[in-house]
mmCIF file of C-alpha atoms in Angstrom:
data_model
loop_
_atom_site.group_PDB
_atom_site.id
_atom_site.type_symbol
_atom_site.label_atom_id
_atom_site.label_comp_id
_atom_site.label_asym_id
_atom_site.label_seq_id
_atom_site.Cartn_x
_atom_site.Cartn_y
_atom_site.Cartn_z
ATOM 1 C CA MET A 15 94.887 114.804 130.005
ATOM 2 C CA SER A 16 96.993 117.977 129.971
ATOM 3 C CA MET A 17 99.723 116.203 131.934
ATOM 4 C CA LEU A 18 99.756 113.314 129.495
ATOM 5 C CA ASN A 19 99.919 115.651 126.531
ATOM 6 C CA GLU A 20 102.917 117.430 128.078
ATOM 7 C CA MET A 21 104.706 114.113 128.557
ATOM 8 C CA LEU A 22 104.149 113.168 124.993
ATOM 9 C CA ARG A 23 105.237 116.281 123.593
ATOM 10 C CA PRO A 24 134.776 103.578 129.664
ATOM 11 C CA ALA A 25 135.144 101.846 126.439
ATOM 12 C CA ALA A 26 138.364 101.070 124.642
ATOM 13 C CA MET A 27 139.442 103.945 122.413
ATOM 14 C CA LEU A 28 140.147 103.293 118.769
ATOM 15 C CA ALA A 29 141.364 106.060 116.480
ATOM 16 C CA VAL A 30 139.572 106.451 113.168
ATOM 17 C CA THR A 31 139.474 109.225 110.570
ATOM 18 C CA LEU A 32 136.529 111.004 108.975
ATOM 19 C CA THR A 33 136.467 113.524 106.167
ATOM 20 C CA PHE A 34 134.541 116.544 107.440
ATOM 21 C CA THR A 35 133.888 119.262 104.853
ATOM 22 C CA GLY A 36 137.322 118.718 103.346
ATOM 23 C CA ALA A 37 139.273 118.455 106.608
ATOM 24 C CA ALA A 38 140.506 115.334 108.391
ATOM 25 C CA LEU A 39 139.280 115.167 111.976
ATOM 26 C CA ALA A 40 140.428 112.598 114.512
ATOM 27 C CA GLN A 41 137.531 110.632 115.971
ATOM 28 C CA THR A 42 137.332 107.819 118.472
ATOM 29 C CA ALA A 43 135.121 104.787 118.850
ATOM 30 C CA HIS A 44 132.062 104.905 121.126
ATOM 31 C CA GLN A 45 131.893 108.688 120.790
ATOM 32 C CA TRP A 46 129.418 111.193 119.362
ATOM 33 C CA ALA A 47 130.557 113.701 116.729
ATOM 34 C CA PRO A 48 128.781 116.675 115.113
ATOM 35 C CA ALA A 49 126.868 115.812 111.944
ATOM 36 C CA GLY A 50 125.985 119.201 110.516
ATOM 37 C CA THR A 51 122.859 121.311 110.812
ATOM 38 C CA MET A 52 119.536 121.005 109.005
ATOM 39 C CA SER A 53 117.896 124.034 107.409
ATOM 40 C CA VAL A 54 115.312 124.284 110.231
ATOM 41 C CA GLU A 55 114.704 122.977 113.729
ATOM 42 C CA ARG A 56 112.620 119.794 113.823
ATOM 43 C CA VAL A 57 110.967 117.573 116.419
ATOM 44 C CA GLY A 58 108.643 114.757 115.358
ATOM 45 C CA LEU A 59 110.443 114.449 112.035
ATOM 46 C CA THR A 60 111.081 111.290 110.020
ATOM 47 C CA ALA A 61 114.516 110.069 108.895
ATOM 48 C CA SER A 62 114.832 107.675 105.945
ATOM 49 C CA ARG A 63 118.023 106.273 104.468
ATOM 50 C CA LEU A 64 117.933 106.462 100.674
ATOM 51 C CA PRO A 65 119.476 103.964 98.205
ATOM 52 C CA ASN A 66 122.350 106.391 97.535
ATOM 53 C CA GLY A 67 123.282 106.365 101.226
ATOM 54 C CA GLN A 68 121.947 109.829 101.983
ATOM 55 C CA VAL A 69 119.321 110.410 104.680
ATOM 56 C CA LEU A 70 116.058 112.262 104.072
ATOM 57 C CA ALA A 71 114.788 114.251 107.079
ATOM 58 C CA ALA A 72 111.202 115.364 106.491
ATOM 59 C CA GLY A 73 108.589 117.398 108.311
ATOM 60 C CA GLY A 74 108.383 117.838 112.049
ATOM 61 C CA VAL A 75 107.434 120.810 114.157
ATOM 62 C CA ALA A 76 109.345 123.586 115.951
ATOM 63 C CA GLU A 77 107.848 127.064 115.918
ATOM 64 C CA GLY A 78 105.394 125.723 113.346
ATOM 65 C CA THR A 79 104.777 122.549 111.366
ATOM 66 C CA GLN A 80 107.222 121.983 108.565
ATOM 67 C CA THR A 81 106.720 121.347 104.862
ATOM 68 C CA SER A 82 110.480 121.422 104.368
ATOM 69 C CA ALA A 83 112.889 118.507 104.026
ATOM 70 C CA ASP A 84 116.675 118.117 104.161
ATOM 71 C CA LEU A 85 119.231 115.652 102.824
ATOM 72 C CA TYR A 86 122.251 114.471 104.829
ATOM 73 C CA ASP A 87 125.316 113.349 102.873
ATOM 74 C CA PRO A 88 127.583 111.078 104.970
ATOM 75 C CA SER A 89 130.505 111.572 102.560
ATOM 76 C CA THR A 90 130.679 115.297 103.367
ATOM 77 C CA ASN A 91 128.941 115.285 106.757
ATOM 78 C CA THR A 92 126.687 118.113 105.580
ATOM 79 C CA TRP A 93 122.994 118.837 105.043
ATOM 80 C CA SER A 94 121.369 120.448 102.033
ATOM 81 C CA PRO A 95 117.724 121.414 101.453
ATOM 82 C CA ALA A 96 115.534 118.965 99.559
ATOM 83 C CA ALA A 97 112.383 119.967 97.722
ATOM 84 C CA ASP A 98 109.516 121.081 99.951
ATOM 85 C CA MET A 99 106.533 118.849 100.583
ATOM 86 C CA SER A 100 103.068 120.067 99.630
ATOM 87 C CA THR A 101 101.730 119.730 103.181
ATOM 88 C CA ALA A 102 103.177 119.950 106.692
ATOM 89 C CA HIS A 103 103.671 116.586 108.415
ATOM 90 C CA SER A 104 104.562 116.247 112.109
ATOM 91 C CA PHE A 105 104.791 112.918 113.919
ATOM 92 C CA GLY A 106 103.806 111.197 110.686
ATOM 93 C CA THR A 107 105.120 107.960 109.203
ATOM 94 C CA ALA A 108 107.778 107.332 106.555
ATOM 95 C CA THR A 109 108.076 104.086 104.589
ATOM 96 C CA ASN A 110 110.878 103.157 102.198
ATOM 97 C CA LEU A 111 109.145 101.679 99.145
ATOM 98 C CA ALA A 112 110.678 98.944 97.021
ATOM 99 C CA ASN A 113 111.445 101.290 94.110
ATOM 100 C CA GLY A 114 113.701 103.503 96.257
ATOM 101 C CA THR A 115 111.164 106.246 96.920
ATOM 102 C CA VAL A 116 109.877 107.281 100.370
ATOM 103 C CA LEU A 117 106.209 107.456 101.337
ATOM 104 C CA VAL A 118 105.443 110.078 104.005
ATOM 105 C CA ALA A 119 101.904 109.827 105.354
ATOM 106 C CA GLY A 120 99.767 111.544 107.967
ATOM 107 C CA GLY A 121 101.168 113.622 110.765
ATOM 108 C CA GLY A 122 98.102 115.774 111.451
ATOM 109 C CA THR A 123 96.674 115.339 107.949
ATOM 110 C CA ASN A 124 95.255 112.739 105.579
ATOM 111 C CA VAL A 125 97.734 113.802 102.904
ATOM 112 C CA ALA A 126 100.432 111.379 101.788
ATOM 113 C CA GLU A 127 103.260 112.116 99.376
ATOM 114 C CA ILE A 128 106.206 110.328 97.821
ATOM 115 C CA TYR A 129 109.778 111.589 97.576
ATOM 116 C CA ASN A 130 111.806 110.548 94.533
ATOM 117 C CA PRO A 131 115.543 110.964 95.281
ATOM 118 C CA GLN A 132 116.451 110.742 91.578
ATOM 119 C CA THR A 133 114.377 113.804 90.686
ATOM 120 C CA ASN A 134 114.281 115.531 94.115
ATOM 121 C CA ARG A 135 110.522 115.878 93.791
ATOM 122 C CA TRP A 136 107.503 115.103 95.948
ATOM 123 C CA THR A 137 104.327 113.711 94.403
ATOM 124 C CA VAL A 138 101.043 113.730 96.303
ATOM 125 C CA THR A 139 99.333 110.332 96.338
ATOM 126 C CA GLY A 140 95.646 109.674 96.615
ATOM 127 C CA PRO A 141 94.424 110.835 100.042
ATOM 128 C CA MET A 142 94.260 108.512 103.029
ATOM 129 C CA THR A 143 90.774 107.652 104.212
ATOM 130 C CA GLN A 144 91.274 109.720 107.380
ATOM 131 C CA SER A 145 93.723 112.074 109.039
ATOM 132 C CA ARG A 146 95.994 110.541 111.638
ATOM 133 C CA GLN A 147 99.020 111.335 113.789
ATOM 134 C CA TYR A 148 101.262 109.101 115.943
ATOM 135 C CA ALA A 149 100.360 106.182 113.680
ATOM 136 C CA ALA A 150 102.755 103.365 112.714
ATOM 137 C CA ALA A 151 103.715 101.994 109.298
ATOM 138 C CA SER A 152 105.419 99.013 107.659
ATOM 139 C CA LEU A 153 106.281 97.933 104.120
ATOM 140 C CA LEU A 154 104.482 94.688 103.272
ATOM 141 C CA PRO A 155 106.086 91.840 101.274
ATOM 142 C CA THR A 156 103.696 92.749 98.443
ATOM 143 C CA GLY A 157 105.357 96.167 98.143
ATOM 144 C CA GLN A 158 102.323 97.892 99.603
ATOM 145 C CA GLY A 159 102.459 100.233 102.591
ATOM 146 C CA LEU A 160 100.449 99.489 105.742
ATOM 147 C CA VAL A 161 99.502 102.332 108.120
ATOM 148 C CA THR A 162 97.798 101.480 111.409
ATOM 149 C CA GLY A 163 95.982 103.397 114.112
ATOM 150 C CA GLY A 164 97.057 106.788 115.334
ATOM 151 C CA ASP A 165 95.490 109.787 116.989
ATOM 152 C CA THR A 166 92.660 111.353 114.995
ATOM 153 C CA ALA A 167 92.328 114.471 117.179
ATOM 154 C CA PHE A 168 96.065 115.359 117.234
ATOM 155 C CA ILE A 169 95.855 116.339 120.914
ATOM 156 C CA GLY A 170 95.673 112.906 122.521
ATOM 157 C CA GLY A 171 92.771 110.736 123.627
ATOM 158 C CA LEU A 172 91.220 109.750 120.287
ATOM 159 C CA SER A 173 93.269 106.799 119.148
ATOM 160 C CA CYS A 174 91.674 104.629 116.484
ATOM 161 C CA ASN A 175 91.787 101.014 115.317
ATOM 162 C CA THR A 176 91.461 101.737 111.605
ATOM 163 C CA THR A 177 94.115 100.755 109.087
ATOM 164 C CA GLU A 178 94.772 101.491 105.445
ATOM 165 C CA ILE A 179 96.950 100.118 102.705
ATOM 166 C CA TYR A 180 98.723 102.071 99.981
ATOM 167 C CA ASP A 181 99.233 100.372 96.621
ATOM 168 C CA PRO A 182 102.063 101.972 94.591
ATOM 169 C CA LYS A 183 100.727 100.367 91.405
ATOM 170 C CA THR A 184 97.410 102.204 91.591
ATOM 171 C CA ASP A 185 98.456 105.141 93.799
ATOM 172 C CA VAL A 186 95.346 104.498 95.906
ATOM 173 C CA TRP A 187 94.721 103.986 99.627
ATOM 174 C CA THR A 188 92.130 101.404 100.661
ATOM 175 C CA LEU A 189 90.760 100.602 104.096
ATOM 176 C CA GLY A 190 92.347 97.563 105.689
ATOM 177 C CA PRO A 191 90.769 95.430 108.397
ATOM 178 C CA PRO A 192 90.426 97.091 111.818
ATOM 179 C CA MET A 193 92.896 96.242 114.536
ATOM 180 C CA LEU A 194 91.520 94.458 117.574
ATOM 181 C CA ALA A 195 92.428 97.404 119.828
ATOM 182 C CA THR A 196 92.534 101.153 119.345
ATOM 183 C CA ARG A 197 96.183 102.273 119.325
ATOM 184 C CA ALA A 198 98.316 105.379 118.986
ATOM 185 C CA TYR A 199 102.006 105.762 119.860
ATOM 186 C CA HIS A 200 102.449 102.059 119.055
ATOM 187 C CA THR A 201 105.014 100.259 116.887
ATOM 188 C CA SER A 202 104.759 98.257 113.659
ATOM 189 C CA THR A 203 107.451 95.716 112.746
ATOM 190 C CA LEU A 204 107.657 93.510 109.655
ATOM 191 C CA LEU A 205 108.600 89.965 110.699
ATOM 192 C CA PRO A 206 110.670 87.526 108.603
ATOM 193 C CA ASN A 207 107.549 85.399 108.032
ATOM 194 C CA GLY A 208 105.858 88.316 106.271
ATOM 195 C CA MET A 209 103.488 89.174 109.100
ATOM 196 C CA VAL A 210 103.480 92.544 110.875
ATOM 197 C CA LEU A 211 103.785 92.791 114.651
ATOM 198 C CA ILE A 212 101.801 95.627 116.254
ATOM 199 C CA SER A 213 102.849 96.225 119.862
ATOM 200 C CA GLY A 214 101.589 98.380 122.695
ATOM 201 C CA GLY A 215 100.320 101.903 122.278
ATOM 202 C CA LEU A 216 97.718 104.041 123.965
ATOM 203 C CA ASP A 217 94.042 103.097 123.682
ATOM 204 C CA VAL A 218 91.088 105.428 123.308
ATOM 205 C CA ASN A 219 90.738 105.635 127.102
ATOM 206 C CA ASP A 220 94.376 106.681 127.552
ATOM 207 C CA ASN A 221 95.407 103.261 128.856
ATOM 208 C CA PRO A 222 98.896 101.916 128.001
ATOM 209 C CA LEU A 223 98.504 98.576 126.243
ATOM 210 C CA GLU A 224 100.281 95.313 127.018
ATOM 211 C CA SER A 225 98.584 93.611 124.095
ATOM 212 C CA ALA A 226 100.103 92.884 120.700
ATOM 213 C CA GLU A 227 98.612 91.655 117.455
ATOM 214 C CA LEU A 228 99.706 90.263 114.113
ATOM 215 C CA TYR A 229 98.617 91.410 110.674
ATOM 216 C CA ASN A 230 98.525 88.619 108.085
ATOM 217 C CA PRO A 231 98.742 90.153 104.580
ATOM 218 C CA ALA A 232 97.660 86.910 102.892
ATOM 219 C CA ALA A 233 94.464 86.642 104.942
ATOM 220 C CA ASN A 234 94.110 90.420 105.441
ATOM 221 C CA THR A 235 93.322 89.890 109.123
ATOM 222 C CA PHE A 236 94.552 90.905 112.576
ATOM 223 C CA THR A 237 94.843 88.352 115.380
ATOM 224 C CA TYR A 238 96.073 88.710 118.928
ATOM 225 C CA THR A 239 99.465 87.263 119.794
ATOM 226 C CA GLY A 240 101.112 87.016 123.218
ATOM 227 C CA SER A 241 100.872 90.083 125.455
ATOM 228 C CA MET A 242 103.850 91.998 126.788
ATOM 229 C CA HIS A 243 104.616 91.891 130.498
ATOM 230 C CA THR A 244 104.342 95.692 130.755
ATOM 231 C CA GLY A 245 102.242 98.221 128.897
ATOM 232 C CA HIS A 246 104.341 100.403 126.601
ATOM 233 C CA PHE A 247 103.687 103.415 124.403
ATOM 234 C CA SER A 248 106.083 105.905 122.834
ATOM 235 C CA HIS A 249 108.518 102.995 122.953
ATOM 236 C CA THR A 250 110.812 101.555 120.283
ATOM 237 C CA ALA A 251 110.824 98.180 118.513
ATOM 238 C CA SER A 252 113.917 96.767 116.793
ATOM 239 C CA MET A 253 114.192 93.647 114.634
ATOM 240 C CA LEU A 254 117.286 91.751 115.802
ATOM 241 C CA HIS A 255 119.560 89.487 113.768
ATOM 242 C CA SER A 256 118.118 86.600 115.810
ATOM 243 C CA ARG A 257 114.703 87.409 114.268
ATOM 244 C CA GLU A 258 113.381 88.431 117.662
ATOM 245 C CA VAL A 259 111.893 91.889 118.241
ATOM 246 C CA LEU A 260 113.282 94.060 121.048
ATOM 247 C CA VAL A 261 110.814 96.499 122.648
ATOM 248 C CA ALA A 262 112.421 99.058 124.942
ATOM 249 C CA GLY A 263 111.129 101.819 127.208
ATOM 250 C CA GLY A 264 108.067 103.912 126.630
ATOM 251 C CA LEU A 265 105.507 105.295 129.001
ATOM 252 C CA LEU A 266 103.432 103.356 131.505
ATOM 253 C CA ALA A 267 100.707 105.531 133.044
ATOM 254 C CA SER A 268 102.691 108.111 135.077
ATOM 255 C CA ASN A 269 105.891 106.072 135.109
ATOM 256 C CA PHE A 270 108.506 105.474 132.447
ATOM 257 C CA PRO A 271 109.599 101.844 132.373
ATOM 258 C CA ALA A 272 113.263 101.009 131.885
ATOM 259 C CA SER A 273 112.145 97.511 131.035
ATOM 260 C CA ALA A 274 112.752 95.731 127.752
ATOM 261 C CA GLU A 275 111.147 92.637 126.263
ATOM 262 C CA LEU A 276 111.840 90.216 123.419
ATOM 263 C CA TYR A 277 109.155 88.849 121.079
ATOM 264 C CA THR A 278 109.824 85.444 119.500
ATOM 265 C CA PRO A 279 107.731 84.991 116.324
ATOM 266 C CA SER A 280 107.984 81.182 116.364
ATOM 267 C CA THR A 281 106.276 80.978 119.768
ATOM 268 C CA GLY A 282 104.285 84.204 119.815
ATOM 269 C CA LEU A 283 105.564 84.891 123.330
ATOM 270 C CA TRP A 284 107.352 87.787 125.044
ATOM 271 C CA THR A 285 110.333 87.316 127.352
ATOM 272 C CA VAL A 286 111.619 89.942 129.768
ATOM 273 C CA THR A 287 115.241 90.782 129.043
ATOM 274 C CA GLY A 288 117.701 93.059 130.825
ATOM 275 C CA ALA A 289 116.392 96.480 131.807
ATOM 276 C CA MET A 290 117.941 99.711 130.596
ATOM 277 C CA HIS A 291 119.916 101.750 133.117
ATOM 278 C CA ILE A 292 117.378 104.584 133.025
ATOM 279 C CA SER A 293 113.765 104.978 132.003
ATOM 280 C CA ARG A 294 113.083 106.727 128.704
ATOM 281 C CA GLN A 295 110.339 107.443 126.150
ATOM 282 C CA ASN A 296 110.363 109.268 122.795
ATOM 283 C CA HIS A 297 113.925 108.019 122.368
ATOM 284 C CA THR A 298 115.604 106.575 119.276
ATOM 285 C CA ALA A 299 116.752 103.005 118.677
ATOM 286 C CA THR A 300 119.187 101.957 115.940
ATOM 287 C CA LEU A 301 120.227 98.415 115.047
ATOM 288 C CA LEU A 302 123.983 98.591 114.491
ATOM 289 C CA THR A 303 125.854 96.437 111.980
ATOM 290 C CA ASN A 304 127.283 94.196 114.726
ATOM 291 C CA GLY A 305 123.749 93.259 115.831
ATOM 292 C CA THR A 306 123.631 95.403 118.962
ATOM 293 C CA VAL A 307 121.019 98.125 119.492
ATOM 294 C CA LEU A 308 121.868 101.746 120.296
ATOM 295 C CA VAL A 309 119.223 103.613 122.314
ATOM 296 C CA ALA A 310 119.709 107.355 122.742
ATOM 297 C CA GLY A 311 118.005 110.297 124.392
ATOM 298 C CA GLY A 312 114.337 110.567 125.244
ATOM 299 C CA GLU A 313 112.414 111.842 128.232
ATOM 300 C CA ASN A 314 113.082 109.994 131.468
ATOM 301 C CA TYR A 315 110.905 111.829 134.007
ATOM 302 C CA CYS A 316 107.802 114.012 134.016
ATOM 303 C CA ASP A 317 105.941 115.897 136.731
ATOM 304 C CA ASP A 318 103.609 118.902 136.946
ATOM 305 C CA ASP A 319 106.494 121.205 136.027
ATOM 306 C CA GLY A 320 107.246 119.384 132.764
ATOM 307 C CA CYS A 321 109.501 116.638 131.477
ATOM 308 C CA THR A 322 113.219 116.003 131.824
ATOM 309 C CA THR A 323 115.189 115.055 128.721
ATOM 310 C CA THR A 324 118.320 112.907 128.805
ATOM 311 C CA ASN A 325 121.365 112.862 126.548
ATOM 312 C CA SER A 326 122.435 109.432 127.751
ATOM 313 C CA ALA A 327 122.851 106.447 125.441
ATOM 314 C CA GLU A 328 123.190 102.738 126.004
ATOM 315 C CA ILE A 329 123.833 99.596 123.981
ATOM 316 C CA TYR A 330 121.860 96.336 124.149
ATOM 317 C CA ASN A 331 123.804 93.124 123.489
ATOM 318 C CA PRO A 332 121.393 90.387 122.351
ATOM 319 C CA LYS A 333 123.938 87.660 123.151
ATOM 320 C CA THR A 334 124.029 88.576 126.834
ATOM 321 C CA GLY A 335 120.721 90.395 127.278
ATOM 322 C CA VAL A 336 122.606 93.208 129.004
ATOM 323 C CA TRP A 337 122.541 96.994 128.478
ATOM 324 C CA THR A 338 125.809 98.928 128.743
ATOM 325 C CA TYR A 339 126.187 102.673 128.998
ATOM 326 C CA THR A 340 128.086 104.275 126.158
ATOM 327 C CA ASN A 341 129.114 107.917 125.885
ATOM 328 C CA SER A 342 126.328 110.497 126.020
ATOM 329 C CA MET A 343 125.142 112.633 123.128
ATOM 330 C CA ARG A 344 126.263 116.228 122.907
ATOM 331 C CA ASP A 345 122.684 117.501 123.227
ATOM 332 C CA TYR A 346 119.657 116.472 125.281
ATOM 333 C CA ARG A 347 117.158 115.194 122.703
ATOM 334 C CA GLU A 348 113.677 113.696 122.678
ATOM 335 C CA GLY A 349 111.452 113.382 119.629
ATOM 336 C CA ALA A 350 114.509 113.063 117.402
ATOM 337 C CA ALA A 351 114.890 110.656 114.466
ATOM 338 C CA ALA A 352 117.675 108.194 113.717
ATOM 339 C CA ALA A 353 119.074 106.243 110.769
ATOM 340 C CA LEU A 354 121.947 103.800 110.270
ATOM 341 C CA LEU A 355 124.507 105.161 107.805
ATOM 342 C CA PRO A 356 126.303 103.051 105.175
ATOM 343 C CA ASN A 357 129.574 103.505 107.078
ATOM 344 C CA GLY A 358 128.077 101.815 110.159
ATOM 345 C CA LYS A 359 127.635 105.015 112.152
ATOM 346 C CA ALA A 360 124.258 106.023 113.601
ATOM 347 C CA LEU A 361 122.793 109.431 112.736
ATOM 348 C CA VAL A 362 120.495 111.174 115.242
ATOM 349 C CA ALA A 363 118.860 114.405 114.020
ATOM 350 C CA GLY A 364 116.608 117.078 115.474
ATOM 351 C CA GLY A 365 114.486 116.692 118.597
ATOM 352 C CA GLU A 366 114.083 119.000 121.550
ATOM 353 C CA ASN A 367 115.056 119.508 125.166
ATOM 354 C CA SER A 368 111.542 119.331 126.575
ATOM 355 C CA LEU A 369 112.107 121.122 129.895
ATOM 356 C CA GLY A 370 112.278 124.677 128.600
ATOM 357 C CA GLY A 371 115.096 123.875 126.248
ATOM 358 C CA PRO A 372 115.570 124.477 122.537
ATOM 359 C CA PHE A 373 114.374 122.681 119.451
ATOM 360 C CA PHE A 374 117.314 121.342 117.458
ATOM 361 C CA ALA A 375 118.323 121.720 113.829
ATOM 362 C CA THR A 376 121.610 120.017 114.636
ATOM 363 C CA ALA A 377 122.487 116.369 114.188
ATOM 364 C CA GLU A 378 125.165 114.089 115.575
ATOM 365 C CA GLN A 379 126.587 110.712 114.676
ATOM 366 C CA TYR A 380 127.587 107.817 116.907
ATOM 367 C CA ILE A 381 130.836 106.031 116.080
ATOM 368 C CA PRO A 382 130.553 102.357 117.162
#
């Protein structure tokens, strides 16, 4: 189990201009540019785009778990401290609620709190029914927040099948129906039909899961849907413009798959699509405005000496099913967080270089 815990821990150039702290800097398409520095180093943080276009980076861990939070302003390309949370959250969940606030839950605790960008204040909600880490979350069509599964021991090996639902009207968490499988390091994706797709993860016996299930908010039930062709955990899931869900990478036993699969809600089936150029897990995935998906960083190899982090990035084109290398990030990052900015650029913040490298307070932005 110690090994598993260690593992989890030439395009056309187009000139554009960006205002960077009052100075005009020449930038080019398909490149990465510096995006300021947060107040502290963070890995296992959350990144949430706010209604005003800023990005909230919250929690994480570096030399210790973090109660702090930072705000990124794309108009100035700078970070500024936000109000501190009441409790440290690392590898928790963050859900954008319908009223413009952000719900941060779990991450080694049963505490949940809400950030209000208008007042720059955090408010602690009612407690979750149990502590959890490496869980997954989605906003339901009802405006409620669904949190599923996670690791209840925070060291691996005790994934759970419990779920809970947060109601902003009552500020109360209630137990939801149990999932059909125990899962941590899984994904949760709201589908256009209002159901939530739960894919992959690690079960209580440390087995990577091929299975997927659907949560029906109207019936308040989970049911199995089609299984993936490969077991994935610590992977990413992206809702495409085609209404399909792209799952990419993750960890399969001692191997990292480069494989990717598409889930079609109308059929409930998974289809293998083009594979990435390299294997990766704990990477980021961002749906760009043109409908392509940017995948960046992650760990791509682990052995008894530790894990190797990559700075490579690639783009998935849903029309062709093909991945194409784009320029690499400036830093080697895994466990970072990403958000799409209003200007169409992708922000990647924090993370670490897992093979004896540093934790990062820096951020960078990808120019499509």
